[in-house]
Tab-separated table of N, CA and C in Angstrom:
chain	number	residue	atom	x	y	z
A	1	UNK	N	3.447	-15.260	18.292
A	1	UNK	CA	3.835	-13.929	17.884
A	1	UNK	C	5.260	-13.983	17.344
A	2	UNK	N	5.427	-13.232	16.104
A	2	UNK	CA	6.725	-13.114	15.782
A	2	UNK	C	7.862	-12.347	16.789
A	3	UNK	N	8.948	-12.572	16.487
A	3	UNK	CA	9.587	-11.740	17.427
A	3	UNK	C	10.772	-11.395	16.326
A	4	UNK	N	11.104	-10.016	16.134
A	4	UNK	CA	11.969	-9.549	15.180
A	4	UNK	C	13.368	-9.061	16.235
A	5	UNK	N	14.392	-8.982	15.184
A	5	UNK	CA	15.468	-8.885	15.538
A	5	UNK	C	15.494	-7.113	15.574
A	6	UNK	N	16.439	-6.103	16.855
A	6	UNK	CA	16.491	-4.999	16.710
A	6	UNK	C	17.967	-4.755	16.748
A	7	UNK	N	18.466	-3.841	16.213
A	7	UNK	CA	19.504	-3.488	15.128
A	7	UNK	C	20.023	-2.057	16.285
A	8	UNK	N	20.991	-2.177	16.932
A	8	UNK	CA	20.943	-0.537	17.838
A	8	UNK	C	21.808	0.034	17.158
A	9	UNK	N	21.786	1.272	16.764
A	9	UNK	CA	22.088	2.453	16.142
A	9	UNK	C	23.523	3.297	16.538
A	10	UNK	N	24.452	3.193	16.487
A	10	UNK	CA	25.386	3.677	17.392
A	10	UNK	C	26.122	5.140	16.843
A	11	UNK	N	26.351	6.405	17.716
A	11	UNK	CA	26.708	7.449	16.949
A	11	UNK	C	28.110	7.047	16.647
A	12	UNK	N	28.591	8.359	15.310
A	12	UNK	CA	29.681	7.456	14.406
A	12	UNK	C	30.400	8.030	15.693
A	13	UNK	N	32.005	7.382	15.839
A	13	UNK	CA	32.907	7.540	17.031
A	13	UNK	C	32.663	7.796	18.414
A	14	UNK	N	31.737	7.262	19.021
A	14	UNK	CA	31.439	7.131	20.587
A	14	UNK	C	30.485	5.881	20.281
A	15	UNK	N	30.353	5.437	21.645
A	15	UNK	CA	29.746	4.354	22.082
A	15	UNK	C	28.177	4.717	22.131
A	16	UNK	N	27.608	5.634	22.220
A	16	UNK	CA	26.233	6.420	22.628
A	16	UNK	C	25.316	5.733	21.522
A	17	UNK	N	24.304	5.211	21.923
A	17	UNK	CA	23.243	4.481	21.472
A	17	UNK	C	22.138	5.467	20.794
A	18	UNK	N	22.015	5.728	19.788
A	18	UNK	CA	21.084	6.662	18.994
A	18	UNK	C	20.213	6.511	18.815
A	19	UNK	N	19.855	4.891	18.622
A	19	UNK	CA	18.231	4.573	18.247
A	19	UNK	C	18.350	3.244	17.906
A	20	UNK	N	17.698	2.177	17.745
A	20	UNK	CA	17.016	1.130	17.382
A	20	UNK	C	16.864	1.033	15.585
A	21	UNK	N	16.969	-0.282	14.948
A	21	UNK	CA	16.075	-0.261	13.715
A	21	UNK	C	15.423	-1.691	14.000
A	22	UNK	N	14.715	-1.710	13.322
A	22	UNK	CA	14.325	-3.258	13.779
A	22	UNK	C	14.191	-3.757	12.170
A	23	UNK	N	14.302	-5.048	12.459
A	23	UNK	CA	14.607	-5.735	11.140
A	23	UNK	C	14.182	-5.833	9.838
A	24	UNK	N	12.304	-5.137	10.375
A	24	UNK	CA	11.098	-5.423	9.413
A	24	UNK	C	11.475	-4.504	8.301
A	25	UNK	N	10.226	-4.414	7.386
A	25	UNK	CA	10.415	-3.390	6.745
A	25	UNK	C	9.542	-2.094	6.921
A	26	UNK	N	9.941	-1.574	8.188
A	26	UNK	CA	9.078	-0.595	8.738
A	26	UNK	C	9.349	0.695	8.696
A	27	UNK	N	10.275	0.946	7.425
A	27	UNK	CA	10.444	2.048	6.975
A	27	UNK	C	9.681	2.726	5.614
A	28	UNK	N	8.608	3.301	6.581
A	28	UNK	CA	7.241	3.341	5.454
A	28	UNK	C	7.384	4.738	5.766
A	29	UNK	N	7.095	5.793	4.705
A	29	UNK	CA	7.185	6.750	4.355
A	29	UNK	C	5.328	7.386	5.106
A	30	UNK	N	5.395	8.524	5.359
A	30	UNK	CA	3.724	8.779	5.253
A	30	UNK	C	2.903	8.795	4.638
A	31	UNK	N	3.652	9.596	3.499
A	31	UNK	CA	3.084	9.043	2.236
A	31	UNK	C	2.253	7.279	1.587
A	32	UNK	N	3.942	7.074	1.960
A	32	UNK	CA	3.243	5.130	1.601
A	32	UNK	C	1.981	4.565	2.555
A	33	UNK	N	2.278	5.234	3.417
A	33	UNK	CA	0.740	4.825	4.579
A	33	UNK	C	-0.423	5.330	4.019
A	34	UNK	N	-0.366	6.448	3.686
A	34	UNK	CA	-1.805	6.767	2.527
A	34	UNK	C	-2.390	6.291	2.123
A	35	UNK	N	-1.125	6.204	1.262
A	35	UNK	CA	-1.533	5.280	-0.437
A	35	UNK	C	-2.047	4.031	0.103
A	36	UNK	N	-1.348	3.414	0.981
A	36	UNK	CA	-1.615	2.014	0.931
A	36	UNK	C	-3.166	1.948	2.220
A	37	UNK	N	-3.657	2.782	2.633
A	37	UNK	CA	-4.317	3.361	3.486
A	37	UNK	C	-5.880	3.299	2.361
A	38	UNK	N	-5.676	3.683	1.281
A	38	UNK	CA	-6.488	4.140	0.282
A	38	UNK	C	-6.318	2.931	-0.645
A	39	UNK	N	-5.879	2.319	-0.709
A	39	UNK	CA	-5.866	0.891	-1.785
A	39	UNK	C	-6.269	-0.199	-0.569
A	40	UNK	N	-6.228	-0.084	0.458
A	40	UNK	CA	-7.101	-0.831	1.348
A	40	UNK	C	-8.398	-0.870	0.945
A	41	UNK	N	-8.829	0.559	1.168
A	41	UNK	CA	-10.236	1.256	0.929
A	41	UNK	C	-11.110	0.390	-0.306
A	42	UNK	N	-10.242	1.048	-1.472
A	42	UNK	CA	-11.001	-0.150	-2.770
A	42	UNK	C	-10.924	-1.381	-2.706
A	43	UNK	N	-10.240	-2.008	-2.331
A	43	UNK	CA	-9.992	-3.730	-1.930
A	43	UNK	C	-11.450	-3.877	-1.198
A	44	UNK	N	-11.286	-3.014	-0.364
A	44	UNK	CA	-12.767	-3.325	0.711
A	44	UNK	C	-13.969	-3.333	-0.109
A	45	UNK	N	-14.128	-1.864	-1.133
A	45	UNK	CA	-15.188	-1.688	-1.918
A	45	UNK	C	-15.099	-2.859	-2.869
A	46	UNK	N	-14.253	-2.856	-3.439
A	46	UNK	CA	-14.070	-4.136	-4.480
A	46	UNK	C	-14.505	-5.429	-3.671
A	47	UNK	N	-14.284	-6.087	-2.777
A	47	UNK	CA	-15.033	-7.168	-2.263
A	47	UNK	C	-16.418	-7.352	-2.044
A	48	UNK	N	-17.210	-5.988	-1.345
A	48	UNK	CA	-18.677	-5.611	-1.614
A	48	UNK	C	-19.077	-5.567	-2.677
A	49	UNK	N	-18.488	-5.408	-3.607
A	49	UNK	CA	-19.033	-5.109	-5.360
A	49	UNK	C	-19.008	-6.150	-5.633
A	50	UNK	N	-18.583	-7.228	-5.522
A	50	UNK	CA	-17.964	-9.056	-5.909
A	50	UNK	C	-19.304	-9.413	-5.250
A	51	UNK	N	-19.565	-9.355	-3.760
A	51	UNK	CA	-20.624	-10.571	-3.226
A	51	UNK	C	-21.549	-9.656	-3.906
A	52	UNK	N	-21.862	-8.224	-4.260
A	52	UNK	CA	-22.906	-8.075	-4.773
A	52	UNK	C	-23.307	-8.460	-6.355
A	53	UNK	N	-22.502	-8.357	-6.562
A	53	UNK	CA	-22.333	-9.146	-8.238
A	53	UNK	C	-22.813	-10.837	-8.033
A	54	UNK	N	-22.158	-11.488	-7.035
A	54	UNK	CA	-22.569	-12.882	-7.108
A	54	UNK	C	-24.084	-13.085	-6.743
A	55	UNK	N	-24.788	-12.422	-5.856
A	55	UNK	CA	-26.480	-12.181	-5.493
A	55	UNK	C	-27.290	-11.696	-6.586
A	56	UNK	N	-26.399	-10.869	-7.975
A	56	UNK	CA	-27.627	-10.217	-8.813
A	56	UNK	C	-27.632	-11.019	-9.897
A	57	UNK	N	-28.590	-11.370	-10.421
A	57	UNK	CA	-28.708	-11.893	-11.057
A	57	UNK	C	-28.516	-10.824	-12.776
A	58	UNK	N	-28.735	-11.721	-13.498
A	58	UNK	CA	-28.334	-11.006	-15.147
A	58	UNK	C	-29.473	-9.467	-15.034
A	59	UNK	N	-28.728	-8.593	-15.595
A	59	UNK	CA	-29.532	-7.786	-16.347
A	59	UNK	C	-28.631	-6.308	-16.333
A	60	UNK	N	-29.619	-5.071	-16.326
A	60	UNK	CA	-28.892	-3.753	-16.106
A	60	UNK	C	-28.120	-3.289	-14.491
A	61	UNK	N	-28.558	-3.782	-13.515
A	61	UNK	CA	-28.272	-3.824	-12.454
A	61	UNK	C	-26.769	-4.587	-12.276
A	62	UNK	N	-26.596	-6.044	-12.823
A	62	UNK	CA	-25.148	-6.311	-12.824
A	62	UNK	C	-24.430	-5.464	-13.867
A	63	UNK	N	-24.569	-5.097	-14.827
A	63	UNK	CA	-23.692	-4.302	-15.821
A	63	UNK	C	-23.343	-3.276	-15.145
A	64	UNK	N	-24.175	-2.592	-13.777
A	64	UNK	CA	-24.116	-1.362	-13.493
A	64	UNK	C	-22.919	-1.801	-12.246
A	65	UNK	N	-23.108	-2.561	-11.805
A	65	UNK	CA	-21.987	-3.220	-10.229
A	65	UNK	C	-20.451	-3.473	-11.372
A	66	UNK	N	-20.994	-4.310	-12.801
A	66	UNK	CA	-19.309	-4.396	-12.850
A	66	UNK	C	-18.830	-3.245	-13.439
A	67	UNK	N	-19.617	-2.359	-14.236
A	67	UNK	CA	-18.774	-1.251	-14.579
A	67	UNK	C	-18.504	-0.607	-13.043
A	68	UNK	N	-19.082	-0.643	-11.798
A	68	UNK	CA	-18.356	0.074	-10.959
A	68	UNK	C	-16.740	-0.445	-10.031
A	69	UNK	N	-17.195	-2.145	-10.683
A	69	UNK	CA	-15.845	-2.695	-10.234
A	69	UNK	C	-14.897	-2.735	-11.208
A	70	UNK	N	-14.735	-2.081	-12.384
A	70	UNK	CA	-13.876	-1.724	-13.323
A	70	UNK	C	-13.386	-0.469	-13.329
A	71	UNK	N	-14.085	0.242	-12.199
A	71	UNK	CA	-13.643	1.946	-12.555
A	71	UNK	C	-12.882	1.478	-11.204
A	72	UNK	N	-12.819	0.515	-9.760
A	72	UNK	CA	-12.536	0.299	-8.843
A	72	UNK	C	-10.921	0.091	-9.352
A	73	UNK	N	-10.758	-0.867	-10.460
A	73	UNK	CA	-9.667	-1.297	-10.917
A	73	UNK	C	-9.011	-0.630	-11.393
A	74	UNK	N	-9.477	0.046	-12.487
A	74	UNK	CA	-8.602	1.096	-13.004
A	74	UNK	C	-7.771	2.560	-11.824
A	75	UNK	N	-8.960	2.716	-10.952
A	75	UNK	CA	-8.316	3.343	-9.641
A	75	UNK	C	-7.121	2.658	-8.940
A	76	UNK	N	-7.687	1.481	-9.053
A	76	UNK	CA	-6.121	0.592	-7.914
A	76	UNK	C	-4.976	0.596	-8.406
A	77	UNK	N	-5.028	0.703	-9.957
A	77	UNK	CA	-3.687	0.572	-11.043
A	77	UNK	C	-3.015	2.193	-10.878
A	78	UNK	N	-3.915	3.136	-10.649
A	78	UNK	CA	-3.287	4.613	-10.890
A	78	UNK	C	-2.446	4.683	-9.282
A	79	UNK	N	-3.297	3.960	-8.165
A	79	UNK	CA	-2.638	4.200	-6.996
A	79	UNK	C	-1.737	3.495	-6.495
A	80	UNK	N	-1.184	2.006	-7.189
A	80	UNK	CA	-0.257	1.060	-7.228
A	80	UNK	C	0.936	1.959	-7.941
A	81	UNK	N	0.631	2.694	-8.646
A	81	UNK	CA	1.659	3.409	-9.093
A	81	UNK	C	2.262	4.826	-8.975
A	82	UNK	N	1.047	5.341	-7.957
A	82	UNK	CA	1.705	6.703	-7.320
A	82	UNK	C	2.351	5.944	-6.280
A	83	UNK	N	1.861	4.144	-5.372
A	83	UNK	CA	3.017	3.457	-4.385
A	83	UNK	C	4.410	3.388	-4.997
A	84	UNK	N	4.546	2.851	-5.934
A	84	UNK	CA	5.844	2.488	-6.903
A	84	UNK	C	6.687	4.203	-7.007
A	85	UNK	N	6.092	4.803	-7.090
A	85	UNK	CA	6.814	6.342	-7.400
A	85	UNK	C	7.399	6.760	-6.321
A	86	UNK	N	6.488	6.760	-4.737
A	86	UNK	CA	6.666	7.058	-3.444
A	86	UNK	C	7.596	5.775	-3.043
A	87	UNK	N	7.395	4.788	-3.238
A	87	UNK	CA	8.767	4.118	-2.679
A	87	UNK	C	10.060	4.514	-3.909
A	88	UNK	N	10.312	4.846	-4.724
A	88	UNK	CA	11.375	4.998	-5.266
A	88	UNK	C	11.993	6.252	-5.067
A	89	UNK	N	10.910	7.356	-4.371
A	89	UNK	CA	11.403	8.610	-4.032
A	89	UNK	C	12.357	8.336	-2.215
A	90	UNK	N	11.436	7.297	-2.064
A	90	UNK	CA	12.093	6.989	-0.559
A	90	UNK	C	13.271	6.025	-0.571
A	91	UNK	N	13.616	5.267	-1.897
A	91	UNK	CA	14.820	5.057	-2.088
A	91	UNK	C	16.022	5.890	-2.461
A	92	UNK	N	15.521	6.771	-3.479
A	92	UNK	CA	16.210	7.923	-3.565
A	92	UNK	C	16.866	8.481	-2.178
A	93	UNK	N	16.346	9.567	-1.392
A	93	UNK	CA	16.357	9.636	-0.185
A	93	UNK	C	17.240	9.113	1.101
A	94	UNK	N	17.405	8.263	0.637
A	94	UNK	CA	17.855	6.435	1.667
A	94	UNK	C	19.170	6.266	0.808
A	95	UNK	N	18.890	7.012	-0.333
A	95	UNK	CA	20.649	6.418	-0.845
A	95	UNK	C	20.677	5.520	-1.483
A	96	UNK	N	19.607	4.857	-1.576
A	96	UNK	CA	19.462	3.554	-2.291
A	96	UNK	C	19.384	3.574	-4.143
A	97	UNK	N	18.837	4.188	-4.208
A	97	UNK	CA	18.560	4.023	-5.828
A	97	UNK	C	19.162	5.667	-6.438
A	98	UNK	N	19.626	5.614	-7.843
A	98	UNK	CA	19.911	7.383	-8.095
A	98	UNK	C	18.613	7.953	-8.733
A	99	UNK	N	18.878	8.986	-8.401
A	99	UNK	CA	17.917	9.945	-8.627
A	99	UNK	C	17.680	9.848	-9.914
């Protein structure tokens, strides 16, 4: 098991311990849990669509599996990029990047 380093939080001018960060990058937005919650989802479908594609043999039936693993793709690209938007809003936010 990994073991990560934790980071304690201290309020500004007193000694009083506020909170923990820990090293990872476990500052995931709710948002980003969604998204990435839901691009799980097609990964999953997209792998079922693959072994089923490799079992069918030629005809209308595979044309019909890969056009559904092409509409799978084109979905993953729209939601890779509402991720990219939601982490840059959470950089924003964080101070990190300008608005």
């Amino acid at each position: 098991m990994a073991k990560f380093i934790t980071i304690p939080i201290r309020e500004a001018g007193s000694n009083r311990l506020a909170g923990n960060f820990c090293s990872t990058n476990d500052a995931v937005t709710p948002e980003e849990l969604t998204i990435l919650a839901h691009l799980r989802t097609l990964r999953d479908q997209a792998t079922l669509l693959k072994t089923e594609l490799q079992e069918t043999a030629e005809g209308e039936a595979r044309i019909k599996l890969q056009d559904q693993l092409n509409a799978l793709r084109q979905e993953a690209i729209l939601w890779r990029e509402k991720k990219a938007q939601a982490t840059y809003q959470k950089h924003v936010a964080l101070g990190h990047s300008e608005p």
